[in-house]
Short mmCIF file of C-alpha atoms in Angstrom, two decimals:
data_model
loop_
_atom_site.label_atom_id
_atom_site.label_comp_id
_atom_site.label_asym_id
_atom_site.label_seq_id
_atom_site.Cartn_x
_atom_site.Cartn_y
_atom_site.Cartn_z
CA UNK J 1 2.09 19.63 -14.90
CA UNK J 2 -0.04 16.37 -16.70
CA UNK J 3 -1.99 14.06 -14.45
CA UNK J 4 -1.17 10.47 -14.93
CA UNK J 5 -3.48 6.98 -14.10
CA UNK J 6 -2.62 4.04 -12.33
CA UNK J 7 -4.05 1.14 -12.93
CA UNK J 8 -4.05 -2.21 -10.79
CA UNK J 9 -4.43 -5.47 -11.67
CA UNK J 10 -4.06 -7.78 -9.16
CA UNK J 11 -4.81 -11.11 -10.47
CA UNK J 12 -1.71 -10.55 -13.09
CA UNK J 13 -0.07 -13.73 -13.62
CA UNK J 14 3.61 -12.78 -13.74
CA UNK J 15 6.27 -15.04 -15.52
CA UNK J 16 9.76 -14.66 -13.03
CA UNK J 17 12.88 -17.34 -13.65
CA UNK J 18 10.51 -19.67 -16.14
CA UNK J 19 7.94 -19.85 -13.22
CA UNK J 20 4.69 -18.16 -14.07
CA UNK J 21 2.90 -17.63 -10.34
CA UNK J 22 -0.40 -16.69 -10.66
CA UNK J 23 -2.42 -13.18 -9.14
CA UNK J 24 1.05 -12.19 -8.05
CA UNK J 25 0.10 -8.50 -9.86
CA UNK J 26 1.16 -5.45 -11.79
CA UNK J 27 0.23 -2.06 -12.03
CA UNK J 28 0.52 -0.46 -15.27
CA UNK J 29 1.71 3.46 -15.18
CA UNK J 30 0.55 5.65 -17.87
CA UNK J 31 1.65 9.38 -18.61
CA UNK J 32 -0.56 12.24 -19.05
CA UNK J 33 0.84 14.55 -21.96
CA UNK J 34 -0.90 17.61 -24.06
CA UNK J 35 -3.61 15.56 -26.36
CA UNK J 36 -4.38 13.76 -23.19
CA UNK J 37 -3.09 10.21 -21.47
CA UNK J 38 -0.52 8.91 -24.08
CA UNK J 39 1.61 5.31 -23.76
CA UNK J 40 4.45 6.99 -25.44
CA UNK J 41 6.60 5.86 -21.70
CA UNK J 42 4.15 4.12 -19.86
CA UNK J 43 5.31 1.69 -17.29
CA UNK J 44 5.23 -1.67 -15.90
CA UNK J 45 5.37 -2.53 -12.20
CA UNK J 46 6.03 -5.82 -10.30
CA UNK J 47 7.28 -7.17 -7.57
CA UNK J 48 9.76 -9.02 -10.04
CA UNK J 49 11.38 -5.03 -10.89
CA UNK J 50 14.43 -3.96 -10.56
CA UNK J 51 15.00 -2.45 -7.56
CA UNK J 52 11.52 -3.37 -5.88
CA UNK J 53 11.68 -4.50 -2.25
CA UNK J 54 10.80 -8.25 -2.04
CA UNK J 55 10.47 -10.68 -4.95
CA UNK J 56 7.40 -12.43 -6.78
CA UNK J 57 4.93 -15.22 -5.83
CA UNK J 58 1.73 -16.63 -6.35
CA UNK J 59 -1.22 -14.57 -4.71
CA UNK J 60 0.63 -11.52 -3.55
CA UNK J 61 -2.21 -9.69 -5.36
CA UNK J 62 0.69 -6.66 -6.17
CA UNK J 63 -1.97 -3.94 -7.48
CA UNK J 64 -4.98 -4.53 -5.68
CA UNK J 65 -4.95 -1.42 -4.24
CA UNK J 66 -3.05 2.41 -5.54
CA UNK J 67 -3.25 5.71 -3.96
CA UNK J 68 -0.79 9.08 -5.38
CA UNK J 69 0.02 11.89 -3.15
CA UNK J 70 3.50 13.69 -3.21
CA UNK J 71 4.61 11.82 0.39
CA UNK J 72 7.87 13.36 0.54
CA UNK J 73 7.19 17.15 -0.49
CA UNK J 74 9.37 17.34 -4.11
CA UNK J 75 6.31 18.42 -6.45
CA UNK J 76 6.02 15.15 -8.55
CA UNK J 77 3.32 12.56 -6.85
CA UNK J 78 4.49 9.40 -5.42
CA UNK J 79 2.45 5.72 -5.78
CA UNK J 80 1.53 3.80 -3.11
CA UNK J 81 0.89 0.27 -4.13
CA UNK J 82 -0.92 -2.87 -2.21
CA UNK J 83 0.25 -6.46 -2.36
CA UNK J 84 -2.41 -7.27 0.72
CA UNK J 85 -1.72 -11.30 0.39
CA UNK J 86 1.85 -11.12 0.79
CA UNK J 87 3.16 -13.39 2.99
CA UNK J 88 4.94 -12.06 6.01
CA UNK J 89 8.13 -15.50 6.54
CA UNK J 90 5.76 -17.73 7.48
CA UNK J 91 3.20 -15.57 8.09
CA UNK J 92 0.17 -16.08 4.73
CA UNK J 93 -1.76 -13.28 3.68
CA UNK J 94 -0.50 -9.97 6.37
CA UNK J 95 -0.27 -8.12 3.83
CA UNK J 96 2.41 -5.60 2.92
CA UNK J 97 2.35 -1.69 1.21
CA UNK J 98 4.79 -0.59 -1.47
CA UNK J 99 5.83 2.44 -2.21
CA UNK J 100 7.69 4.54 -5.68
CA UNK J 101 8.56 7.74 -5.51
CA UNK J 102 8.04 10.39 -8.71
CA UNK J 103 10.62 12.62 -10.69
CA UNK J 104 10.83 14.54 -13.41
CA UNK J 105 11.20 11.44 -15.42
CA UNK J 106 7.96 9.66 -13.61
CA UNK J 107 8.13 6.31 -11.07
CA UNK J 108 11.34 5.47 -9.90
CA UNK J 109 12.77 2.01 -7.99
CA UNK J 110 14.95 4.48 -6.52
CA UNK J 111 14.27 4.88 -2.56
CA UNK J 112 11.18 2.67 -2.90
CA UNK J 113 9.91 1.16 -0.20
CA UNK J 114 8.28 -1.65 1.39
CA UNK J 115 6.26 -1.50 4.57
CA UNK J 116 4.52 -4.19 6.94
CA UNK J 117 2.98 -4.68 10.53
CA UNK J 118 7.18 -6.20 10.90
CA UNK J 119 8.87 -3.36 10.02
CA UNK J 120 10.50 -1.90 13.29
CA UNK J 121 8.93 1.23 14.28
CA UNK J 122 5.16 0.38 12.55
CA UNK J 123 2.64 -0.61 14.85
CA UNK J 124 0.88 -3.69 15.49
CA UNK J 125 2.40 -6.91 14.19
CA UNK J 126 1.85 -9.04 11.23
CA UNK J 127 -0.96 -11.90 11.85
CA UNK J 128 -2.29 -14.73 9.66
CA UNK J 129 -5.12 -12.85 7.02
CA UNK J 130 -4.40 -9.64 8.18
CA UNK J 131 -4.39 -7.98 4.33
CA UNK J 132 -2.43 -5.10 5.69
CA UNK J 133 -3.04 -3.14 2.19
CA UNK J 134 -6.61 -4.29 1.29
CA UNK J 135 -7.04 -0.73 1.04
CA UNK J 136 -5.61 2.63 0.08
CA UNK J 137 -6.06 6.33 1.02
CA UNK J 138 -3.76 9.15 0.24
CA UNK J 139 -4.28 12.98 2.32
CA UNK J 140 -3.22 15.43 3.61
CA UNK J 141 -3.97 14.66 6.78
CA UNK J 142 -1.71 16.69 9.23
CA UNK J 143 -0.75 20.91 8.40
CA UNK J 144 2.27 21.02 6.27
CA UNK J 145 2.94 20.62 2.64
CA UNK J 146 3.92 16.62 2.54
CA UNK J 147 1.00 13.75 1.98
CA UNK J 148 -0.02 11.06 3.62
CA UNK J 149 -1.50 7.65 3.99
CA UNK J 150 -3.89 5.36 5.42
CA UNK J 151 -3.37 2.20 5.37
CA UNK J 152 -6.70 -0.52 5.49
CA UNK J 153 -6.58 -3.95 8.00
CA UNK J 154 -9.56 -5.19 7.86
CA UNK J 155 -9.31 -8.57 9.30
CA UNK J 156 -7.00 -6.99 12.00
CA UNK J 157 -8.39 -8.81 15.38
CA UNK J 158 -8.72 -6.13 17.62
CA UNK J 159 -8.32 -7.06 21.50
CA UNK J 160 -9.67 -10.89 20.69
CA UNK J 161 -12.90 -9.57 18.65
CA UNK J 162 -12.13 -10.96 15.22
CA UNK J 163 -12.06 -9.07 12.11
CA UNK J 164 -12.55 -5.72 13.94
CA UNK J 165 -10.76 -4.41 11.63
CA UNK J 166 -8.33 -1.08 11.67
CA UNK J 167 -6.52 1.54 9.77
CA UNK J 168 -2.56 2.63 10.09
CA UNK J 169 -1.94 6.17 8.79
CA UNK J 170 1.46 7.00 7.66
CA UNK J 171 2.47 10.55 7.87
CA UNK J 172 4.89 12.04 5.17
CA UNK J 173 8.38 13.91 5.83
CA UNK J 174 11.32 15.22 3.67
CA UNK J 175 12.19 11.69 3.49
CA UNK J 176 8.61 10.26 2.44
CA UNK J 177 6.71 7.94 4.50
CA UNK J 178 8.14 7.75 8.01
CA UNK J 179 6.86 6.02 11.37
CA UNK J 180 7.31 8.41 13.88
CA UNK J 181 3.36 9.59 14.42
CA UNK J 182 2.10 6.98 12.68
CA UNK J 183 -1.45 6.27 14.28
CA UNK J 184 -4.16 3.56 14.51
CA UNK J 185 -7.40 3.93 14.39
CA UNK J 186 -10.21 1.13 15.80
CA UNK J 187 -13.35 1.44 16.71
CA UNK J 188 -11.96 0.81 20.13
CA UNK J 189 -9.79 4.38 20.41
CA UNK J 190 -11.02 6.14 22.23
CA UNK J 191 -13.87 9.11 21.01
CA UNK J 192 -14.62 6.72 18.05
CA UNK J 193 -17.74 6.71 17.10
CA UNK J 194 -19.64 3.28 17.58
CA UNK J 195 -17.77 0.19 19.23
CA UNK J 196 -16.12 -2.84 17.43
CA UNK J 197 -17.69 -5.79 17.15
CA UNK J 198 -16.24 -9.31 15.04
CA UNK J 199 -16.62 -9.04 11.72
CA UNK J 200 -16.78 -5.54 10.79
CA UNK J 201 -13.54 -5.52 8.50
CA UNK J 202 -13.23 -1.92 9.86
CA UNK J 203 -11.40 -0.36 7.04
CA UNK J 204 -12.32 -2.33 3.88
#
């Protein structure tokens, strides 16, 4: 019944395997209590935390954006964490988003998700410098009990227009966020006001 606080530190250096990874990023979670926020039970999440997909790397900027919502409708808030500098294979700065699911004991890496534009079913494909996840907004965009997630991809090229930008929307289900029914919005989508132009960075 208490709200909690997630604090992103995208420029945090993270030591893993005795190597300092510059600007890898981290997220602190401080939990609420009857007397307000308390350090008791607080958590520190990085891409080196057990159960988190991928690995810690320089300039991933894990925690640049965070968004809380109940994506699986179980009554506990979940947390979306961007790593917009994530490289996908040889594709530099393609970007990715991690989802941690809530429980009675707080956030957990159990059933955590890793979303990127190269994941099967996610619209579009990963490209250098897209920065998928640079902005995140959770909300109830459909008429059900699950929260949904809007993911900003501000440096996406749209039909050859450099850095036009787009927003991808993923919808919640009983199993959490899913690719089914996901949407892509940008200024060239029919009915959206204005037109796409170079460097608009729609969604930044």
